[in-house]
Coordinates of C-alpha atoms in Angstrom, one line a residue:
Chain T
D27 CA -20.8 -10.8 12.6
G28 CA -17.8 -10.2 10.4
G29 CA -14.6 -11.7 11.5
I30 CA -11.6 -13.9 10.7
T31 CA -11.7 -17.6 11.5
Q32 CA -8.7 -19.9 11.9
S33 CA -8.9 -23.7 12.2
P34 CA -8.0 -25.9 13.8
K35 CA -7.2 -24.3 17.2
Y36 CA -4.7 -27.0 18.0
L37 CA -2.8 -29.2 15.6
F38 CA -0.4 -32.0 16.1
R39 CA 1.9 -33.1 13.3
K40 CA 4.3 -35.9 13.0
E41 CA 7.8 -35.1 11.7
G42 CA 7.9 -35.3 7.9
Q43 CA 4.3 -34.5 7.3
N44 CA 2.8 -31.5 5.6
V45 CA -0.1 -29.7 7.3
T46 CA -2.5 -27.0 6.2
L47 CA -3.8 -24.3 8.4
S48 CA -7.1 -22.7 7.4
C49 CA -7.8 -18.9 7.5
E50 CA -11.2 -17.5 6.3
Q51 CA -12.4 -13.9 6.6
N52 CA -15.8 -12.3 5.8
L53 CA -14.7 -8.7 6.3
N54 CA -14.2 -8.1 2.6
H55 CA -10.6 -7.3 3.2
D56 CA -8.2 -7.3 0.3
A57 CA -5.0 -8.0 2.3
M58 CA -4.3 -11.1 4.4
Y59 CA -1.2 -12.1 6.4
W60 CA 0.3 -15.1 8.2
Y61 CA 2.5 -14.6 11.2
R62 CA 4.4 -17.0 13.5
Q63 CA 4.9 -16.3 17.2
D64 CA 7.3 -18.3 19.3
P65 CA 7.2 -18.2 23.2
G66 CA 8.3 -14.9 24.5
Q67 CA 9.0 -13.5 21.1
G68 CA 7.3 -11.1 18.7
L69 CA 5.3 -11.8 15.5
R70 CA 7.3 -12.7 12.4
L71 CA 5.8 -12.4 9.0
I72 CA 5.7 -15.6 6.9
Y73 CA 3.6 -14.6 3.8
Y74 CA 1.2 -11.9 2.8
S75 CA -1.2 -11.3 0.0
Q76 CA -2.6 -8.0 -1.0
I77 CA -4.9 -9.3 -3.8
V78 CA -6.4 -12.5 -5.0
N79 CA -3.9 -14.7 -6.9
D80 CA -0.9 -12.8 -5.7
F81 CA 1.2 -13.2 -2.6
Q82 CA 4.6 -12.2 -1.3
K83 CA 7.2 -13.8 1.0
G84 CA 7.7 -12.3 4.4
D85 CA 10.7 -12.5 6.6
I86 CA 10.6 -16.3 7.3
A87 CA 8.9 -17.9 4.3
E88 CA 11.2 -20.9 4.0
G89 CA 9.4 -24.2 4.6
Y90 CA 6.0 -22.6 4.1
S91 CA 3.6 -22.2 1.2
V92 CA 0.3 -20.3 0.6
S93 CA -2.4 -19.8 -2.0
R94 CA -4.9 -17.1 -2.5
E95 CA -7.5 -18.4 -4.9
K96 CA -10.4 -16.5 -3.2
K97 CA -10.6 -13.2 -1.5
E98 CA -11.9 -14.8 1.7
S99 CA -9.4 -17.6 2.1
F100 CA -5.6 -17.7 2.7
P101 CA -4.5 -21.2 3.7
L102 CA -0.9 -21.8 5.0
T103 CA 0.8 -25.1 4.4
V104 CA 3.7 -26.0 6.8
T105 CA 5.9 -28.4 4.8
S106 CA 8.3 -31.0 6.0
A107 CA 11.1 -28.6 5.0
Q108 CA 10.2 -26.3 7.9
K109 CA 12.8 -27.3 10.5
N110 CA 11.2 -25.9 13.6
P111 CA 7.4 -25.7 13.0
T112 CA 6.2 -25.8 16.6
A113 CA 4.7 -22.4 17.2
F114 CA 1.6 -20.2 17.4
Y115 CA 0.3 -19.3 14.0
L116 CA -1.7 -16.1 13.5
C117 CA -3.7 -15.1 10.4
A118 CA -4.7 -11.4 9.9
S119 CA -6.5 -9.3 7.4
S120 CA -6.7 -5.7 6.6
G121 CA -8.9 -3.5 4.4
D122 CA -6.7 -0.5 4.8
G123 CA -3.4 -0.5 6.8
R124 CA -4.4 2.9 8.3
Y125 CA -6.8 1.0 10.6
G126 CA -4.6 -1.9 11.6
Y127 CA -5.2 -5.6 11.2
T128 CA -7.8 -7.9 12.5
F129 CA -6.5 -11.2 13.8
G130 CA -7.9 -14.7 13.9
S131 CA -7.7 -16.6 17.2
G132 CA -4.7 -18.6 16.1
T133 CA -3.6 -22.2 15.5
R134 CA -1.2 -23.8 17.9
L135 CA 0.9 -26.3 16.0
T136 CA 3.0 -28.9 17.8
V137 CA 5.3 -31.4 16.1
V138 CA 5.3 -34.8 17.9
Chain J
R29 CA 18.7 -1.9 14.3
K30 CA 15.2 -3.3 14.6
E31 CA 12.4 -1.5 12.8
V32 CA 10.4 -1.3 16.0
E33 CA 11.9 -1.5 19.5
Q34 CA 10.3 -1.9 22.9
D35 CA 11.4 -2.5 26.4
P36 CA 10.3 -6.1 27.0
G37 CA 9.7 -5.5 30.7
P38 CA 8.0 -6.8 32.8
F39 CA 6.7 -3.7 34.3
N40 CA 5.4 -4.6 37.8
V41 CA 3.0 -2.0 39.2
P42 CA 0.3 -2.0 41.9
E43 CA -3.3 -1.4 41.2
G44 CA -4.1 2.3 40.7
A45 CA -0.6 3.2 39.5
T46 CA 0.1 5.1 36.3
V47 CA 2.5 3.4 33.9
A48 CA 4.0 4.5 30.6
F49 CA 5.6 2.5 27.8
N50 CA 7.7 3.9 25.0
C51 CA 8.5 2.5 21.6
T52 CA 10.9 3.7 18.9
Y53 CA 10.7 3.1 15.2
S54 CA 13.4 3.4 12.6
N55 CA 11.5 4.2 9.3
S56 CA 10.9 7.9 9.2
A57 CA 8.4 7.3 6.3
S58 CA 6.1 5.3 8.6
Q59 CA 2.5 6.3 8.1
S60 CA 0.4 5.0 10.9
F61 CA 0.9 3.7 14.4
F62 CA -1.0 1.5 16.8
W63 CA -1.0 -0.2 20.2
Y64 CA -2.2 -3.7 20.4
R65 CA -2.8 -5.8 23.5
Q66 CA -2.1 -9.5 23.7
D67 CA -3.2 -11.7 26.5
C68 CA -1.3 -14.9 27.2
R69 CA -1.8 -17.5 24.5
K70 CA -4.3 -15.3 22.7
E71 CA -4.3 -13.2 19.5
P72 CA -3.3 -9.5 19.5
K73 CA -6.2 -7.1 19.7
L74 CA -6.2 -3.5 18.6
L75 CA -6.1 -1.3 21.7
M76 CA -5.9 2.1 19.9
S77 CA -4.5 3.9 17.0
V78 CA -2.0 6.7 17.6
Y79 CA -2.6 10.1 16.0
S80 CA -0.2 12.9 15.5
S81 CA -2.0 15.2 17.9
G82 CA -2.2 12.5 20.6
N83 CA -5.3 10.7 21.6
E84 CA -7.1 9.4 24.7
D85 CA -9.5 6.5 25.2
G86 CA -10.6 6.3 28.8
R87 CA -7.6 5.5 31.0
F88 CA -5.3 5.1 28.0
T89 CA -3.4 7.9 26.3
A90 CA -1.2 7.5 23.2
Q91 CA 1.3 10.0 21.9
L92 CA 3.4 10.2 18.8
N93 CA 6.6 12.1 18.4
R94 CA 7.6 12.1 14.7
A95 CA 10.7 14.2 15.2
S96 CA 12.2 11.7 17.6
Q97 CA 10.4 8.7 16.1
Y98 CA 8.8 7.3 19.2
I99 CA 5.4 6.4 20.4
S100 CA 4.1 6.2 23.9
L101 CA 1.3 4.6 25.8
L102 CA 0.2 5.9 29.2
I103 CA -2.2 3.8 31.4
R104 CA -3.7 5.6 34.4
D105 CA -5.4 4.0 37.4
S106 CA -4.1 0.5 36.4
K107 CA -6.5 -2.4 36.9
L108 CA -5.6 -6.1 37.4
S109 CA -7.3 -6.7 34.0
D110 CA -4.7 -4.5 32.3
S111 CA -2.1 -7.2 32.9
A112 CA -1.0 -8.2 29.3
T113 CA 1.7 -7.7 26.7
Y114 CA 1.4 -4.4 24.8
L115 CA 2.6 -4.4 21.3
C116 CA 3.8 -1.3 19.5
V117 CA 2.9 -1.5 15.8
V118 CA 4.0 0.6 12.8
N119 CA 2.7 0.8 9.3
T120 CA 5.7 1.2 7.1
G121 CA 3.6 1.4 3.9
F122 CA 1.9 -0.9 1.4
Q123 CA -0.4 -2.2 4.1
K124 CA 2.4 -3.8 5.9
L125 CA 2.6 -3.6 9.7
V126 CA 5.7 -4.2 11.7
F127 CA 5.3 -5.4 15.3
G128 CA 7.5 -4.7 18.2
T129 CA 8.2 -7.7 20.5
G130 CA 6.0 -6.3 23.2
T131 CA 6.2 -4.9 26.7
R132 CA 4.8 -7.1 29.5
L133 CA 2.7 -5.4 32.2
L134 CA 1.9 -7.1 35.5
V135 CA -0.6 -5.3 37.7
S136 CA -0.7 -6.6 41.3
P137 CA -3.3 -6.1 44.1

């Protein structure tokens, strides 16, 4: 079955460490996105990529980095520069924005 | 002004009730519209697209009013399983969706 897979489901990070969240899709979608969701709040766009080897900053890109070397993969690195990294991170993909996004099941990151 | 605005709720309704949510958007050039459902601690899932002529999927009806720039979702005969947060989503162009903060629905026995 086609879908979008995020791993790990839960991640604990010590302060000062960088961590990388994985996102893989086999839907043949061109566009991929990373969102962050804090408790009781909406989704905020971190980065997005509409084509391989190209990506754009979203509304809250500071402290994050991404790469898009393959169509299927769009990993997100949460760097030590991100002041408040504890959140629920959601990856999504889209073949055509007319039909909405497909989301992965998310990664819950906690800084300890 | 936020690009997409929703009443956060919660809307508390008994089983069998009809409930409606509205959402307003600010970008008149917005091209497509959706309602997503998000359960607690889960990812959002597409509930339905919203078409200009309005559309229905079982107990759910979505309407779009471009002149007034609002979208609505009507749920008839509410079930306990309808309890969730409903996200209004707007495509502002270039494959970029903007999400509302969601309206929380609680259906009680």
